[in-house]
Coordinates of C-alpha atoms in Angstrom, one line a residue:
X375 CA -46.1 48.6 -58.3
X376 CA -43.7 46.6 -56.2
X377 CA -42.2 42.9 -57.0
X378 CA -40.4 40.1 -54.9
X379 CA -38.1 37.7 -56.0
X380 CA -37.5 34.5 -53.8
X381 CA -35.5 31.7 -55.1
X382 CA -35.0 28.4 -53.2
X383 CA -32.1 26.0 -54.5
X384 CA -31.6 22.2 -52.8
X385 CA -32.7 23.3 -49.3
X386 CA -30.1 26.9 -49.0
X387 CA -31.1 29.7 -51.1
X388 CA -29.1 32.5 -52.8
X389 CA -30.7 35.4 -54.7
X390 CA -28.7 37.2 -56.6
X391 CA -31.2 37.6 -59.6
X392 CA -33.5 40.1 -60.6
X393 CA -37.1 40.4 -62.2
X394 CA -37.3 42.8 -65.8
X395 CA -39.8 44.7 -66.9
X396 CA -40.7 44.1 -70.5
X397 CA -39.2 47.5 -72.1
X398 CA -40.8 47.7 -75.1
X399 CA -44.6 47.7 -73.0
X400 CA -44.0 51.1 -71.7
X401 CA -42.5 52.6 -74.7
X402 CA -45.8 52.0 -76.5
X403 CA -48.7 53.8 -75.7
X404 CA -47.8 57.3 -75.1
X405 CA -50.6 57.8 -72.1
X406 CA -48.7 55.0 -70.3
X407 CA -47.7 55.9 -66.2
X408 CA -43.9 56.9 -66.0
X409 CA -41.4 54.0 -65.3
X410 CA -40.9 52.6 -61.8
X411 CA -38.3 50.1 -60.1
X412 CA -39.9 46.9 -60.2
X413 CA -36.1 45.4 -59.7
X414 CA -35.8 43.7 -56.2
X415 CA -32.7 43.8 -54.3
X416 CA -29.2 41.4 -54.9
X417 CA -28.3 39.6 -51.8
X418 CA -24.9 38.1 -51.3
X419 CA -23.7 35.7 -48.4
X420 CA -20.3 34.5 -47.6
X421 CA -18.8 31.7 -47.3
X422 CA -21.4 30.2 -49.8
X423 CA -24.1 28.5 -47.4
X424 CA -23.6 23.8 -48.1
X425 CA -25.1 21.0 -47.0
X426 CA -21.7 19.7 -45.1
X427 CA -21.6 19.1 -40.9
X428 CA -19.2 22.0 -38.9
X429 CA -17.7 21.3 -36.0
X430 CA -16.8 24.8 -34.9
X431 CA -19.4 28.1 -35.0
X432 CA -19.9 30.2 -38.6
X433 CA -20.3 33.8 -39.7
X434 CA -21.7 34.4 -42.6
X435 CA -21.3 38.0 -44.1
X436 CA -24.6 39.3 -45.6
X437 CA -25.2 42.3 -48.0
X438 CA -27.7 43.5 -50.2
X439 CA -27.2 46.3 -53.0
X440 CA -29.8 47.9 -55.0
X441 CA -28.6 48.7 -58.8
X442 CA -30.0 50.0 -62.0
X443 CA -31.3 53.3 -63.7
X444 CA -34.3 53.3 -61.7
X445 CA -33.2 51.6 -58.2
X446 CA -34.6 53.6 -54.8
X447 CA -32.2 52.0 -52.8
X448 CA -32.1 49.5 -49.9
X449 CA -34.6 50.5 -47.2
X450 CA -34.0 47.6 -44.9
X451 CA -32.4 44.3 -44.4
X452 CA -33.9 42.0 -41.8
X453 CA -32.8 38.0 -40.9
X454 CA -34.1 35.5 -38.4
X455 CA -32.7 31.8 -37.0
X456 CA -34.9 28.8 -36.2
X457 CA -34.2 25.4 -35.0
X458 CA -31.3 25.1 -32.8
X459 CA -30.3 28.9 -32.5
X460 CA -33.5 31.2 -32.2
X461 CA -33.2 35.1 -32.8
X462 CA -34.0 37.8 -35.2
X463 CA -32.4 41.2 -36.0
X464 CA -31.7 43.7 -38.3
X465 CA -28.7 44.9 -40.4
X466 CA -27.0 47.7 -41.9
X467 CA -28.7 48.5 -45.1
X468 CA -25.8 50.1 -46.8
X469 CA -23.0 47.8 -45.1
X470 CA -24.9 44.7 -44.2
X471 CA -23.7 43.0 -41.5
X472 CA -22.4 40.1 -39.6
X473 CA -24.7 36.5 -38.8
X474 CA -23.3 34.4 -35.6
X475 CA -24.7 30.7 -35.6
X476 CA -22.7 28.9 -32.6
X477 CA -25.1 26.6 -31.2
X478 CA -25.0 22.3 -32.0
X479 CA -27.4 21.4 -34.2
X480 CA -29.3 22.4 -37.6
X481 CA -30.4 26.2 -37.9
X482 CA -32.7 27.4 -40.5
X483 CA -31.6 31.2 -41.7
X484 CA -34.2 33.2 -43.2
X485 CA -33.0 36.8 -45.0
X486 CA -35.1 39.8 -46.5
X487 CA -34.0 42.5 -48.0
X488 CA -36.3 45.3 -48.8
X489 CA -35.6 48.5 -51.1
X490 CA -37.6 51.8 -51.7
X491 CA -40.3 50.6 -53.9
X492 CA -41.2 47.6 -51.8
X493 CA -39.5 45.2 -54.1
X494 CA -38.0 42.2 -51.7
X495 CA -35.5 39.4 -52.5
X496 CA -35.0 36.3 -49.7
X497 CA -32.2 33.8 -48.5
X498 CA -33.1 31.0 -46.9
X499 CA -29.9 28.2 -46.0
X500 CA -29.4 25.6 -43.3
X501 CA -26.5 25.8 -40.8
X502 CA -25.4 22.6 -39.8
X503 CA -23.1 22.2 -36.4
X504 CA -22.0 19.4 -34.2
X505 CA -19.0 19.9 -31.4
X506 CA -19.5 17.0 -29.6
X507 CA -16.6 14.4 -30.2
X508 CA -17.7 10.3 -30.8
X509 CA -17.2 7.8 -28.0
X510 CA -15.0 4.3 -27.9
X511 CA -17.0 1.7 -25.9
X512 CA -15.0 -1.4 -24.9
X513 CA -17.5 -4.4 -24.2
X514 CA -16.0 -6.9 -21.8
X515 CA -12.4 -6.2 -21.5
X516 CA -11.7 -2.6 -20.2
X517 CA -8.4 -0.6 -20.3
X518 CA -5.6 -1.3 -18.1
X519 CA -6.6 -4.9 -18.3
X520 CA -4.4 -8.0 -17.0
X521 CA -4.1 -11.3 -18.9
X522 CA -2.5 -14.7 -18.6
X523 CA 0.3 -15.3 -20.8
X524 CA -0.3 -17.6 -24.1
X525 CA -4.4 -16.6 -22.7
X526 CA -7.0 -16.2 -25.9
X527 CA -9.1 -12.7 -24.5
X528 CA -10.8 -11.3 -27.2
X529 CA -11.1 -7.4 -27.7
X530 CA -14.2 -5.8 -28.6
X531 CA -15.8 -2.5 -29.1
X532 CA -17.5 -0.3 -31.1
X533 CA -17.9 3.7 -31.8
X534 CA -21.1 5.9 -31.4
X535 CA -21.6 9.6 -32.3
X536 CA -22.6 11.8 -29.4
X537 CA -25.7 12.5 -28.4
X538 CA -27.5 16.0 -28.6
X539 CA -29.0 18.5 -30.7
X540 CA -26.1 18.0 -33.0
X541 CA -25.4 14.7 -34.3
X542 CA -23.5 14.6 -37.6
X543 CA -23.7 10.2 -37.6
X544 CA -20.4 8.2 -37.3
X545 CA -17.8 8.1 -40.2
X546 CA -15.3 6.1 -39.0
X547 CA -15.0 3.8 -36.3
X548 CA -11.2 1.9 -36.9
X549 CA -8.8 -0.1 -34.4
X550 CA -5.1 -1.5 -34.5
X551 CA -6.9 -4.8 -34.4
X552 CA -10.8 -5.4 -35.4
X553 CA -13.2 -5.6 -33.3
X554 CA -13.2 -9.2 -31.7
X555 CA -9.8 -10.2 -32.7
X556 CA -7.7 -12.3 -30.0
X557 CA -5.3 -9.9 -28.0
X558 CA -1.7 -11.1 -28.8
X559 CA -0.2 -13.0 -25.4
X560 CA 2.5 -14.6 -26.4
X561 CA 5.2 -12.7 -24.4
X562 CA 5.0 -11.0 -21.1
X563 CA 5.2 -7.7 -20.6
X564 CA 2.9 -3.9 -21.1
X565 CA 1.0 -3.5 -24.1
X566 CA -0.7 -1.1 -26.3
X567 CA -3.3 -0.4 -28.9
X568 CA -5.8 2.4 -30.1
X569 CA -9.5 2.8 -32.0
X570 CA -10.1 6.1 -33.9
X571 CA -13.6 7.5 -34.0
X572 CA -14.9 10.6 -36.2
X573 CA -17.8 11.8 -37.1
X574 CA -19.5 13.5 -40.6
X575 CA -18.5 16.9 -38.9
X576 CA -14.5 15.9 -38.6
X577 CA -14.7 15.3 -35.1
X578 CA -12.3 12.9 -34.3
X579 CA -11.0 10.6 -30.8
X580 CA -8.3 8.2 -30.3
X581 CA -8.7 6.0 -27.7
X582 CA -5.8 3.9 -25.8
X583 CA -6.1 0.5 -24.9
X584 CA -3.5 -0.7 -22.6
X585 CA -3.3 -4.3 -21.3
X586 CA -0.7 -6.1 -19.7
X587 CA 0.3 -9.8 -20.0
X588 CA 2.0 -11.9 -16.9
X589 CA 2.8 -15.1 -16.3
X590 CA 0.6 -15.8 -13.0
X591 CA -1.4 -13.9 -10.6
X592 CA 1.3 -11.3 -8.5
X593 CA 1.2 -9.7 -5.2
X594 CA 1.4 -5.8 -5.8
X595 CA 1.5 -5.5 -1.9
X596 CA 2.5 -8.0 1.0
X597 CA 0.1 -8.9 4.2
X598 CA 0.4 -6.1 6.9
X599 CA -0.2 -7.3 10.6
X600 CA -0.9 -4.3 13.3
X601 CA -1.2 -4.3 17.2
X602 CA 1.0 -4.7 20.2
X603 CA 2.4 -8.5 20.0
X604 CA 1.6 -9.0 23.8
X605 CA -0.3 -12.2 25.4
X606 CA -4.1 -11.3 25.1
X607 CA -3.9 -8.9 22.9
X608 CA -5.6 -8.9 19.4
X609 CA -3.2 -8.7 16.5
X610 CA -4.9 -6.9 12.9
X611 CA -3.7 -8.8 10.0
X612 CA -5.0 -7.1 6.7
X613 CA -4.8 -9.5 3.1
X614 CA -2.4 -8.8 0.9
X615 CA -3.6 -7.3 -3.1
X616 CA -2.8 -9.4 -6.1
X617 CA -3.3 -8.3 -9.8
X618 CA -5.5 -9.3 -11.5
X619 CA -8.2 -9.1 -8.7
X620 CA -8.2 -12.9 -7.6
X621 CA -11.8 -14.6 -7.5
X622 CA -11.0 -15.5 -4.3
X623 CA -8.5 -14.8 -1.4
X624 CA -7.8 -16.8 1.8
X625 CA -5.6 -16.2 4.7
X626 CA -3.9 -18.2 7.5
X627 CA -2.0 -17.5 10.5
X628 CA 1.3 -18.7 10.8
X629 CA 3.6 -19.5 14.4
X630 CA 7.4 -19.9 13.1
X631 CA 6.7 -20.6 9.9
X632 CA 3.7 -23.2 10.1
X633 CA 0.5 -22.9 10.2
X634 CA -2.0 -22.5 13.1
X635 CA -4.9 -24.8 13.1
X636 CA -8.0 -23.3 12.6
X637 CA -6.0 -19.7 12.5
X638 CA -7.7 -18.4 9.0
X639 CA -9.7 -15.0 10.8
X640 CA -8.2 -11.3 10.0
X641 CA -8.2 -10.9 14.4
X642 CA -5.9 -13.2 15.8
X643 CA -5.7 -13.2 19.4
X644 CA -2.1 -13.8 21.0
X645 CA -2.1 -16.9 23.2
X646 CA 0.3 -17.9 25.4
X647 CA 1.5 -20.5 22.5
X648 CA 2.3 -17.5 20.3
X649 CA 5.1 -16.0 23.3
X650 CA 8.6 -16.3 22.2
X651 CA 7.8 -17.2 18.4
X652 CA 7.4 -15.6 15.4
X653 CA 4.0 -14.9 14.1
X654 CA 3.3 -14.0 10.2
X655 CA 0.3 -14.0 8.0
X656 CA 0.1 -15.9 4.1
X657 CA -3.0 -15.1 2.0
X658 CA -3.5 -17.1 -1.0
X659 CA -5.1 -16.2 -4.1
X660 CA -7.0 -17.9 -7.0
X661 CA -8.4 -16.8 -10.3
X662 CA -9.9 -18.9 -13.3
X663 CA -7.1 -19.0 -15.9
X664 CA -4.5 -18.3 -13.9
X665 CA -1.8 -20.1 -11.8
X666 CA -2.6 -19.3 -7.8
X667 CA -0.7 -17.1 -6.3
X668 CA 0.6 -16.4 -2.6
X669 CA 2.3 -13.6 0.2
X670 CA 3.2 -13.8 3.2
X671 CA 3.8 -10.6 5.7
X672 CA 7.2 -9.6 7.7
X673 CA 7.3 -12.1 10.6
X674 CA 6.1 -10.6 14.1
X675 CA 8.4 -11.6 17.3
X676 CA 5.9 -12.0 20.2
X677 CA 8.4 -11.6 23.4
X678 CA 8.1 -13.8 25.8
X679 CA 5.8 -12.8 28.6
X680 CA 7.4 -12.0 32.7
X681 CA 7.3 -15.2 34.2
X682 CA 4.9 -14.0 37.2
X683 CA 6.0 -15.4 41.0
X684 CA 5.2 -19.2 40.8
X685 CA 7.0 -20.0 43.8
X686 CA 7.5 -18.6 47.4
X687 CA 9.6 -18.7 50.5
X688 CA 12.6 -20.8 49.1
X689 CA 14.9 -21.7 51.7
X690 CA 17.7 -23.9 52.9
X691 CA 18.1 -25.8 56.0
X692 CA 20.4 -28.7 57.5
X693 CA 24.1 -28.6 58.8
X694 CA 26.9 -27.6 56.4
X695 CA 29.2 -30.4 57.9
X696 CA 30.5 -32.9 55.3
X697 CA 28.2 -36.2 54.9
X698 CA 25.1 -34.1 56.2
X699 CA 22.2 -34.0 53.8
X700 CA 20.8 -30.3 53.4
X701 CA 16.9 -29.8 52.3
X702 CA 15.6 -27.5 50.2
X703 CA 12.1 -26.1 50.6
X704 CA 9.7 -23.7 48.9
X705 CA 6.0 -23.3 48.4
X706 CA 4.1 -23.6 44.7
X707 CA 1.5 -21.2 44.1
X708 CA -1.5 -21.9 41.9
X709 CA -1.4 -21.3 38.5
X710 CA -4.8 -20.1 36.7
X711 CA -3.6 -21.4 33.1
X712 CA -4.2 -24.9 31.9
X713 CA -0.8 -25.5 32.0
X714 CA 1.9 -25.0 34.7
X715 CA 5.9 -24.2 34.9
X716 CA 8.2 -26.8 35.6
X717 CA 10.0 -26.3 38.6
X718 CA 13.5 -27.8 39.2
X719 CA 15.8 -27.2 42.5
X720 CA 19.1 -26.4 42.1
X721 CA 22.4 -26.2 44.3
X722 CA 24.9 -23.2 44.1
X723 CA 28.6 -23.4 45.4
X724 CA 29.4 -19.6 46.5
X725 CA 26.4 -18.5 44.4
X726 CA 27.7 -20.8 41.6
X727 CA 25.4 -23.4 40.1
X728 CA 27.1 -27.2 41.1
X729 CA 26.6 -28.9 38.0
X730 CA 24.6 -32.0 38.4
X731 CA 22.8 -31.2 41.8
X732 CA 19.7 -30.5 41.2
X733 CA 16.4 -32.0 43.6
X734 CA 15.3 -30.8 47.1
X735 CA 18.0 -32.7 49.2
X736 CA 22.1 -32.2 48.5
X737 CA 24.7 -34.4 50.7
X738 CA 27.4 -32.1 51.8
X739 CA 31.0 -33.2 50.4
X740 CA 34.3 -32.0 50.8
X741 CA 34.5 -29.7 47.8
X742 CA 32.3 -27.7 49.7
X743 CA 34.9 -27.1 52.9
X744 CA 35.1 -23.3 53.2
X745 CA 32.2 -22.3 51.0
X746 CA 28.9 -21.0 51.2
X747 CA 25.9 -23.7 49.8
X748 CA 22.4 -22.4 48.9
X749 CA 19.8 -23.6 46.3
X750 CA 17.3 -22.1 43.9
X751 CA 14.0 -22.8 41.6
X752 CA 14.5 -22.5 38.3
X753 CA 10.6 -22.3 36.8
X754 CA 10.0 -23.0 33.3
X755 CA 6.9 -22.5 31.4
X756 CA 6.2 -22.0 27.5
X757 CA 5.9 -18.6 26.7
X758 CA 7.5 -17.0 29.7
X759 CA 11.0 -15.9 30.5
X760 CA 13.1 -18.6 32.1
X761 CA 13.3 -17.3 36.1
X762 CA 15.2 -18.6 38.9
X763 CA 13.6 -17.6 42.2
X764 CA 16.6 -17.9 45.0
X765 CA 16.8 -19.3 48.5
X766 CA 17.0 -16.2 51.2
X767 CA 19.3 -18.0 53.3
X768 CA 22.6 -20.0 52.5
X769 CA 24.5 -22.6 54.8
X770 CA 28.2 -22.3 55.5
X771 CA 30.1 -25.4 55.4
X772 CA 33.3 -25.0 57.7
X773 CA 36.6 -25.7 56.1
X774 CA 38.8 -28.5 56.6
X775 CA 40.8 -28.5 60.1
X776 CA 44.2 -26.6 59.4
X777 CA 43.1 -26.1 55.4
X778 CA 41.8 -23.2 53.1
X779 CA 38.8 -23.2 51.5
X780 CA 38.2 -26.4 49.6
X781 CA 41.7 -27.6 49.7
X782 CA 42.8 -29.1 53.2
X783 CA 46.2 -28.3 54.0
X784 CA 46.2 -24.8 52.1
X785 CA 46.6 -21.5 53.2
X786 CA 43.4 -19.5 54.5
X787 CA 42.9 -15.8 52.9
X788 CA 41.2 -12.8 54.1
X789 CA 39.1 -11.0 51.3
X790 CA 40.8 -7.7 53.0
X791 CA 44.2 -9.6 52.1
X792 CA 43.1 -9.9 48.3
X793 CA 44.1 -8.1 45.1
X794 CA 41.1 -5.8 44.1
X795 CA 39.6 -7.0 39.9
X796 CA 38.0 -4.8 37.6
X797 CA 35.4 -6.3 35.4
X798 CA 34.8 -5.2 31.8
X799 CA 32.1 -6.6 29.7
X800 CA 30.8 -6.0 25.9
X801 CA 27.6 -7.4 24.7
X802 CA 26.7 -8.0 20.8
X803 CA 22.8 -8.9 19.9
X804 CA 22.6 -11.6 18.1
X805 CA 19.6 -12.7 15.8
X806 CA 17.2 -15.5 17.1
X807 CA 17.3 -13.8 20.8
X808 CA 20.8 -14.8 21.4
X809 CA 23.6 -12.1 23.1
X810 CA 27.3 -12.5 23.1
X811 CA 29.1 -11.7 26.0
X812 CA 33.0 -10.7 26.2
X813 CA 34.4 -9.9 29.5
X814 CA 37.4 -9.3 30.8
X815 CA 38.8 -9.7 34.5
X816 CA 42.2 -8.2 35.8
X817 CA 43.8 -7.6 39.2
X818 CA 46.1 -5.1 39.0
X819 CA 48.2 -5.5 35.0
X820 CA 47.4 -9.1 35.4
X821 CA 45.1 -11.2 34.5
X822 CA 42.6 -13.0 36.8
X823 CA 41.2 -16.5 36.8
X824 CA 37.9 -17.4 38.2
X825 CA 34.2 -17.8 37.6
X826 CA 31.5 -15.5 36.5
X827 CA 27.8 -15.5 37.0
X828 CA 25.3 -13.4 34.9
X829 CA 21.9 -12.3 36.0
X830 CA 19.3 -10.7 34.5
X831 CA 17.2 -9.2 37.3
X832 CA 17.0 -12.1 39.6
X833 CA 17.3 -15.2 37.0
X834 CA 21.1 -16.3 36.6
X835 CA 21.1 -16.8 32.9
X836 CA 25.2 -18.3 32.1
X837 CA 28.0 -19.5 34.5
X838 CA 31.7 -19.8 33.6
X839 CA 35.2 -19.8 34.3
X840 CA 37.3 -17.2 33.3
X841 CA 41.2 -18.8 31.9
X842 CA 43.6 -15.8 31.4
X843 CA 41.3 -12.7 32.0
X844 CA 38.7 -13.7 29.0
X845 CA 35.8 -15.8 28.9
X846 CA 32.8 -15.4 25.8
X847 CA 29.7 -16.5 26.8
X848 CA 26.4 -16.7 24.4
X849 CA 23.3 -16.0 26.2
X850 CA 19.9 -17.9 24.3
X851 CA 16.5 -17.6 24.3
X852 CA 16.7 -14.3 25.5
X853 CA 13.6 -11.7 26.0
X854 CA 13.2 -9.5 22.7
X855 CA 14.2 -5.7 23.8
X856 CA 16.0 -3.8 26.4
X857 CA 18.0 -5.9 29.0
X858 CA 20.3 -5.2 31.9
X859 CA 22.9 -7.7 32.8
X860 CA 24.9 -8.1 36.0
X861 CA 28.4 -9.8 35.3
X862 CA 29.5 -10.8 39.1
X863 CA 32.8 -11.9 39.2
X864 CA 33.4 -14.4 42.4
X865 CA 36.9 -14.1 43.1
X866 CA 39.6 -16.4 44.2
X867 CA 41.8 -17.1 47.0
X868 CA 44.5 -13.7 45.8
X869 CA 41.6 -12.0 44.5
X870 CA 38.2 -10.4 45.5
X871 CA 34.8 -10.5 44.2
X872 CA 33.8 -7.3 41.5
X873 CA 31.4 -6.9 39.2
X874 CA 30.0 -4.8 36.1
X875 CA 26.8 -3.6 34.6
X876 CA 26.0 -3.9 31.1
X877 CA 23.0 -2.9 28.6
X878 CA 21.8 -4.6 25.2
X879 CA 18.7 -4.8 23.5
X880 CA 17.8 -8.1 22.1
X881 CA 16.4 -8.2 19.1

């Protein structure tokens, strides 16, 4: 006859007990069958099975021995799992054997051990696991956070347990400040704090909360413009970025400074208004709470644009005796623009402007005895280089009877009978489109005397007189980037005409 002996304890079981046969009813009665093992098996498991949450996998160690005068032994040991980890198996019935429960979650164990008479003893525990660490929600006011100084944000969150087959429930759920309290703002600058969140099975998470405090909205990057600063052309301003993000963000076009009417668009198209100023873009921000904020991008020189050919066939005529009156003539072209240049005549002296004679008739004088006279048309228009367009013909006034050039009475002078000069010349960019010119003019060891012109292509952009060899000219308004100047000295009765070629780019 075979017995089992299953004991249940609080939801784990251990059965380490055993069932006894009343010794005395088979001594009596001599006729009585022999004895038999009606003593189940002991069962042991380690660690001692509890009701506590885990929150890393467990083995448990199981063995079952078979002991007394009349034990047949262990004849098998068999286990299965149920709930969140499923499987079944069999163990050593001598040695026992090892049980793995890994998986999240609660896992009924069930254990039988068997021995050679049938008799049975049972474990049956729960296994309870959970991994999975808590989460730290922040409700309105996230991490990394900016606020105003002396501002009244309040800071709130709570804790929740994970969810999945394994949920232990939440055990703690603490901050450096409670839930809804005011975040200190008193003094600008990076700040931190921290809630802790852990769970019945020890899991546990710290989570930062980092804010910052200023004084004012601030630009973490300036207003970018992009595109080729030339008339027609469309420029590519892009806003600049404030923190905190702004509620809103406006932009405006500026021209040296001020702003452009009705210039608020990213595009801006460059207009002949723009040529030869400085463009630059300001975005504004604004955000409830805070002061408004504003940045304004690297200025953009737009150069001024060629001044196209606004005038044609310029010419001289008349008689180049004193008291005659000579003419200058020349032909306007159409402009397409809404605008036009302003043209202005002007006399030269031996390719020297006369200062003072300007308009399309000049009366002949005796300062002009021995020299060549001509004219030219200066055009000037907004936006566009500054161009003089000469005559192609001059008229040669005859010098005094008996006199040199300009002086009556004075000696005349070949130019084969003159000294050769040499011209030097520096040039220094200036800011605001302005270059400064040094030159230097010597015949021979000596020093010359004498005026200079300097061109630029065809436009004569500065006159002067030269006083011991030196002059220093400043040249204004000048076109931004590379530029080629001419320095022409014009010589003077001992000394002949030279001239020099320098390079500077205007910035």
């Amino acid at each position: 006859m075979s017995r089992a002996h299953f004991l249940r304890l609080s939801g784990l079981a251990l059965l380490t007990s055993s069932l006894l046969a009343p010794a005395a009813a088979s001594a009596a009665g001599g006729g009585e069958d022999p004895p038999e093992d009606v003593v189940p098996p002991v069962l042991s498991v380690s660690p001692l099975p509890d009701d506590a949450w885990h929150n890393t996998g467990l083995t448990y160690r199981v063995r079952a021995v078979d002991e007394g005068p009349l034990a047949t032994g262990v004849s098998v040991v068999t286990y299965r799992l149920t709930g969140a980890n499923v499987g079944s198996g069999q163990l050593d019935r001598v040695a026992g054997g090892d049980i793995w429960i890994g998986g999240d979650g609660i896992t009924r164990v069930e254990v039988e051990a068997v021995d050679g008479n049938g008799n049975s003893a049972y474990a049956d525990f729960q296994v309870r696991i959970d991994r999975a660490v808590p989460v730290v929600v922040y409700e309105g006011l996230k991490p990394g956070v900016t606020i105003p100084l002396g501002g009244d944000a309040r800071w709130d969150y709570s804790c929740a347990d994970a969810t999945g087959p394994g949920v232990s429930g939440l055990a703690e759920c603490t901050g450096d400040l409670p839930s809804g309290s005011v975040l200190p703002a008193t003094t600008v600058g990076d700040f931190s704090l921290a809630v802790r969140a852990r769970d019945k099975a020890g899991n546990t998470i710290v989570s930062p909360f980092v804010y910052h405090v200023v004084d004012g909205l601030r630009a973490t990057a300036p207003p970018k413009i992009t595109g080729t600063p030339s008339l027609g052309s469309v420029l590519t301003g892009t806003p600049a970025e404030f923190s905190p993000a702004p509620d809103t963000t406006g932009c405006q076009w500026l021209r040296d400074g001020a702003p452009i009417p009705g210039a608020t668009a990213h595009l801006r198209t460059v207009e002949q208004d723009d040529l030869g100023h400085n463009l630059a873009l300001r975005c504004t921000a604004q955000r409830a709470g805070f002061p408004g904020a504003s940045a304004t991008s690297e200025p953009l020189p737009v150069p001024l644009a060629p001044m196209p050919d606004v005038v044609a066939d310029v010419a001289v005529s008349g008689e180049g005796r004193v008291g005659q009156t000579l003419t200058a003539g020349y032909q306007r072209r159409p402009s397409l623009a809404a605008s036009a240049p302003t043209l202005t005549v002007r006399w030269t002296r031996d390719g020297v402007e006369i200062p003072g004679a300007t308009g399309t008739t000049y009366a002949v004088s005796a300062a002009d005895q021995g020299h060549r006279l001509s004219a030219f048309v200066r055009a000037e228009w907004e936006g566009y280089v500054t161009t003089d367009f000469p005559a192609a013909n001059g008229i040669d006034v005859a010098p005094a009877p008996g006199g040199g050039p300009g002086k009556p009475g004075g000696p005349t002078t070949d130019q084969g009978d003159r000294a050769s000069a040499s011209v030097t010349a520096r040039g220094k960019a200036l800011s605001h489109r302005r270059v400064r010119l040094r030159i230097r003019v010597v015949a021979g060891p000596l020093p010359a005397d004498g005026e200079v012109v300097v061109r630029r292509g065809r436009a004569v952009v500065a006159t002067g007189y030269v006083r011991a060899g030196r002059i220093v000219l400043t040249l204004r308004r000048q076109p931004v980037g590379k530029a080629r100047y001419r320095v022409r000295y014009l010589g003077s009765a001992s000394v002949a005409p030279a001239e020099t070629v320098l390079r500077v780019r205007v910035r």
